[in-house]
Tab-separated table of C-alpha atoms in Angstrom:
chain	number	residue	atom	x	y	z
A	1	SER	CA	174.911	41.924	154.634
A	2	ASN	CA	173.805	45.562	154.928
A	3	SER	CA	173.016	47.127	152.123
A	4	ILE	CA	174.005	50.263	150.799
A	5	VAL	CA	172.132	53.562	150.429
A	6	PRO	CA	173.778	55.226	148.086
A	7	ASN	CA	173.318	59.517	149.340
A	8	ILE	CA	172.162	61.753	145.902
A	9	SER	CA	172.264	65.057	146.653
A	10	LYS	CA	170.350	67.061	143.816
A	11	CYS	CA	171.961	69.736	142.029
A	12	SER	CA	170.641	73.204	140.279
A	13	CYS	CA	170.204	71.051	137.115
A	14	CYS	CA	168.051	69.059	139.247
A	15	ASP	CA	166.002	72.069	140.478
A	16	LYS	CA	165.660	73.266	137.134
A	17	ILE	CA	164.197	70.166	136.052
A	18	ASP	CA	162.117	69.687	138.381
A	19	GLU	CA	160.795	73.942	138.068
A	20	PHE	CA	159.894	72.630	134.024
A	21	SER	CA	158.170	70.016	135.465
A	22	SER	CA	155.401	72.004	137.120
A	23	TYR	CA	155.348	74.553	134.153
A	24	LEU	CA	154.345	71.178	132.044
A	25	GLN	CA	152.439	69.262	134.734
A	26	PRO	CA	149.375	71.593	134.067
A	27	PHE	CA	149.264	70.219	130.151
A	28	GLN	CA	149.264	66.503	130.937
A	29	THR	CA	145.181	66.149	131.098
A	30	GLY	CA	144.796	64.168	128.524
A	31	GLY	CA	143.110	66.040	126.479
A	32	ASN	CA	139.887	67.478	128.541
A	33	SER	CA	139.631	70.872	127.520
A	34	SER	CA	137.653	72.497	130.445
A	35	LYS	CA	140.415	70.866	132.439
A	36	ASN	CA	142.961	71.848	130.590
A	37	GLY	CA	141.440	75.545	130.605
A	38	LYS	CA	141.615	75.760	134.407
A	39	LEU	CA	145.363	73.943	134.519
A	40	ALA	CA	146.469	76.818	132.295
A	41	GLU	CA	145.135	79.399	134.745
A	42	ILE	CA	147.220	77.823	137.523
A	43	PHE	CA	150.365	77.435	134.842
A	44	SER	CA	150.570	81.315	133.745
A	45	SER	CA	149.181	82.111	137.522
A	46	GLU	CA	153.126	80.695	138.720
A	47	LEU	CA	154.984	82.223	135.665
A	48	PHE	CA	153.374	85.450	136.055
A	49	GLN	CA	154.295	85.670	139.573
A	50	LYS	CA	157.454	84.832	138.960
A	51	ARG	CA	158.112	86.782	136.077
A	52	ASN	CA	156.127	89.977	136.787
A	53	SER	CA	156.104	91.394	139.613
A	54	GLU	CA	153.548	94.525	138.836
A	55	ILE	CA	150.754	91.912	137.705
A	56	ILE	CA	148.754	89.971	140.020
A	57	TYR	CA	146.591	87.550	138.722
A	58	THR	CA	143.378	86.028	140.109
A	59	ASP	CA	141.815	83.311	139.298
A	60	THR	CA	138.250	84.052	138.255
A	61	SER	CA	136.987	80.570	136.626
A	62	GLY	CA	134.767	79.941	139.143
A	63	ILE	CA	133.355	83.560	139.731
A	64	GLU	CA	130.829	84.030	137.442
A	65	LYS	CA	130.446	86.594	134.659
A	66	SER	CA	134.404	87.276	134.857
A	67	GLY	CA	136.571	85.102	132.431
A	68	ASP	CA	139.282	82.604	133.649
A	69	CYS	CA	141.373	85.123	135.354
A	70	ILE	CA	141.744	88.829	136.178
A	71	LEU	CA	145.192	90.574	135.664
A	72	THR	CA	145.704	93.311	137.987
A	73	ILE	CA	148.019	95.736	137.035
A	74	ASN	CA	150.007	98.002	139.533
A	75	ASN	CA	150.851	101.406	139.124
A	76	HIS	CA	149.197	101.941	136.242
A	77	LEU	CA	145.734	103.677	134.632
A	78	ILE	CA	144.491	100.358	132.633
A	79	GLN	CA	144.019	97.959	136.203
A	80	HIS	CA	142.362	95.274	135.480
A	81	ILE	CA	142.500	93.386	132.300
A	82	MET	CA	139.740	90.262	132.043
A	83	VAL	CA	141.462	87.402	130.369
A	84	ASP	CA	139.694	84.574	128.830
A	85	TRP	CA	141.309	81.380	128.004
A	86	LYS	CA	140.229	78.886	125.100
A	87	ASN	CA	141.815	75.793	124.401
A	88	TYR	CA	139.717	74.343	121.361
A	89	ASP	CA	140.830	72.064	118.308
A	90	SER	CA	138.534	74.201	115.893
A	91	CYS	CA	138.417	77.979	115.773
A	92	VAL	CA	137.041	79.391	118.503
A	93	PRO	CA	133.741	81.172	117.671
A	94	SER	CA	132.746	85.173	117.274
A	95	ASP	CA	130.155	84.214	120.519
A	96	GLU	CA	132.674	83.865	122.388
A	97	THR	CA	134.451	87.411	122.175
A	98	THR	CA	130.693	87.913	122.838
A	99	LYS	CA	131.051	86.756	126.060
A	100	LEU	CA	133.872	88.228	127.110
A	101	ILE	CA	132.452	91.574	126.610
A	102	ARG	CA	129.347	90.927	128.250
A	103	ASP	CA	131.425	89.314	131.323
A	104	LEU	CA	133.343	92.647	131.271
A	105	ASP	CA	130.360	94.970	130.899
A	106	ALA	CA	129.015	92.753	134.406
A	107	GLN	CA	132.520	93.472	135.939
A	108	ASN	CA	132.218	97.364	134.963
A	109	MET	CA	135.814	96.991	132.905
A	110	LYS	CA	136.772	98.033	129.857
A	111	PHE	CA	140.195	95.493	128.681
A	112	GLY	CA	139.962	92.409	127.926
A	113	ILE	CA	141.867	89.517	126.281
A	114	LEU	CA	141.101	86.660	124.263
A	115	PHE	CA	143.518	83.383	123.918
A	116	SER	CA	143.345	80.923	122.062
A	117	TYR	CA	146.350	78.212	122.640
A	118	ARG	CA	145.442	75.344	119.847
A	119	SER	CA	143.485	77.377	117.184
A	120	ARG	CA	142.650	80.365	115.414
A	121	ILE	CA	140.226	82.510	116.716
A	122	CYS	CA	137.472	83.471	114.096
A	123	LYS	CA	137.443	86.213	111.871
A	124	ARG	CA	140.769	87.326	113.801
A	125	LYS	CA	144.383	87.405	112.654
A	126	TYR	CA	146.851	85.582	114.662
A	127	ILE	CA	147.843	88.898	116.839
A	128	ASP	CA	144.733	91.231	116.205
A	129	SER	CA	143.069	94.061	118.645
A	130	GLU	CA	139.526	95.865	118.060
A	131	VAL	CA	137.679	98.835	120.222
A	132	ILE	CA	134.634	97.260	120.358
A	133	GLY	CA	132.306	100.108	121.830
A	134	ASP	CA	133.934	101.085	125.334
A	135	LYS	CA	136.372	97.758	125.477
A	136	LEU	CA	139.328	97.219	124.366
A	137	ILE	CA	139.914	93.749	123.320
A	138	VAL	CA	143.036	91.982	122.113
A	139	PHE	CA	143.374	88.429	120.604
A	140	ILE	CA	146.087	86.016	120.705
A	141	SER	CA	145.438	82.610	118.606
A	142	ASP	CA	147.562	78.989	118.145
A	143	THR	CA	150.169	80.003	120.538
A	144	GLY	CA	150.767	77.023	122.059
A	145	MET	CA	152.555	76.790	125.517
A	146	ASN	CA	153.920	80.157	125.280
A	147	ILE	CA	154.527	82.161	128.109
A	148	HIS	CA	155.982	84.761	126.161
A	149	MET	CA	152.834	85.134	123.696
A	150	VAL	CA	151.102	85.701	127.417
A	151	GLU	CA	153.413	88.424	128.385
A	152	MET	CA	153.587	90.447	125.260
A	153	ALA	CA	149.651	90.585	125.065
A	154	VAL	CA	149.495	92.236	128.039
A	155	GLN	CA	152.007	94.549	127.303
A	156	TYR	CA	150.154	95.116	123.418
A	157	ILE	CA	147.044	96.265	125.355
A	158	ILE	CA	148.728	98.465	127.880
A	159	LYS	CA	150.730	99.737	124.802
A	160	LEU	CA	147.437	100.328	122.814
A	161	TYR	CA	146.029	102.051	125.678
A	162	GLU	CA	148.682	104.588	125.950
A	163	ALA	CA	148.512	105.146	122.512
A	164	ASN	CA	144.516	105.724	122.293
A	165	ILE	CA	145.805	108.129	126.014
A	166	LEU	CA	148.446	110.456	123.633
A	167	GLN	CA	146.113	110.157	120.507
A	168	GLN	CA	143.362	111.932	123.021
A	169	SER	CA	145.776	114.403	124.230
A	170	ASN	CA	146.850	115.142	121.087
A	171	ILE	CA	143.261	115.923	120.391
A	172	VAL	CA	142.486	117.709	123.385
A	173	SER	CA	145.702	119.517	122.186
A	174	GLU	CA	144.556	120.396	118.802
A	175	LEU	CA	141.224	121.381	120.130
A	176	VAL	CA	142.657	124.070	122.393
A	177	ILE	CA	145.000	125.087	119.368
A	178	LYS	CA	141.918	125.258	117.687
A	179	ARG	CA	139.718	127.664	120.620
A	180	VAL	CA	143.078	129.950	120.769
A	181	HIS	CA	143.583	130.400	117.413
A	182	SER	CA	139.472	131.025	117.197
A	183	HIS	CA	140.214	133.210	120.309
A	184	ILE	CA	143.323	135.091	118.637
A	185	THR	CA	141.761	135.418	115.323
A	186	ASP	CA	138.290	137.123	117.134
A	187	VAL	CA	140.748	139.348	118.963
A	188	PHE	CA	142.651	140.575	115.988
A	189	ASN	CA	139.509	140.960	114.137
A	190	LYS	CA	138.229	143.141	116.371
A	191	ILE	CA	141.511	145.021	116.400
A	192	MET	CA	141.390	146.133	113.130
A	193	ASN	CA	137.633	146.721	113.270
A	194	ILE	CA	138.776	149.336	116.115
A	195	ASN	CA	141.826	150.218	113.613
A	196	ARG	CA	139.264	151.176	110.734
A	197	ILE	CA	136.839	153.257	113.192
A	198	HIS	CA	139.796	154.566	114.453
A	199	SER	CA	140.757	155.560	110.559
A	200	GLN	CA	137.419	156.889	109.668
A	201	HIS	CA	137.239	158.768	112.663
A	202	ILE	CA	140.456	160.393	111.886
A	203	ASN	CA	140.119	161.248	107.949
A	204	LYS	CA	136.462	163.084	109.343
A	205	ILE	CA	138.495	165.384	111.640
A	206	LYS	CA	141.154	165.745	108.684
A	207	GLU	CA	137.951	166.794	106.219
A	208	ASN	CA	136.463	168.781	108.876
A	209	GLN	CA	140.144	170.632	109.399
A	210	GLU	CA	140.693	171.222	106.140
A	211	LYS	CA	136.845	172.656	105.962
A	212	ASN	CA	137.638	174.870	108.580
A	213	ASN	CA	140.716	176.100	107.525
A	214	LYS	CA	139.230	176.700	104.200
A	215	MET	CA	136.332	178.366	105.707
A	216	TYR	CA	138.885	180.745	108.167
A	217	LEU	CA	140.521	181.903	105.344
A	218	ASP	CA	137.708	182.617	103.391
A	219	MET	CA	136.956	184.314	106.114
A	220	ILE	CA	140.136	186.277	106.455
A	221	SER	CA	140.144	186.448	102.821
A	222	ASN	CA	136.758	188.788	102.590
A	223	GLY	CA	137.984	190.635	105.458
A	224	GLU	CA	141.062	192.025	103.349
A	225	CYS	CA	138.538	192.728	100.932
A	226	ILE	CA	136.184	194.612	102.969
A	227	ARG	CA	139.229	196.894	104.500
A	228	HIS	CA	140.504	197.307	101.138
A	229	GLU	CA	137.418	198.897	100.173
């Protein structure tokens, strides 16, 4: 007899399951930390393309001294962020921070994010940041497979940058205000000095006028005396 082949159509739920499975697939790697790191980059690349249209993800894991990826931020002064992914079982050593800074120097970049999916980063809080030289580094650790933390880290470093620009703007404004205040004070002092000299001249004129008046009065008085004689 002819077998009946069921006609199975996929629904939207199946699409969601397939999509979710594609997100999990990079982490089904049998625990190899190096492979996990590379596949985590794929995971992030897929999500960033869908959820963050203004961010362009570039896999740089095969490029020397370039971190694991570089995020290009369109229409923002920050422009580029270098990201280093770690999937260690134990605490990520401070040497990894030093390595990230060297990679940033090599690529002439100033902004970096150090992620640790499974463990803490030594000497850092779970969410931390530091300005090291002219570099701004954000640290995110022990987050698991949480893409929201990745997005938060990107927004965190952007807001830190914007806050620094605002602070620099305020410092510049403060310097301008101090300069203007100094200039106004200098002008005021010059005006006061001119006024003081002018007052001295007026007082001198008054003194001379009084002397002249006295002299004229004496002359008139003497003339009257001579006439009466």
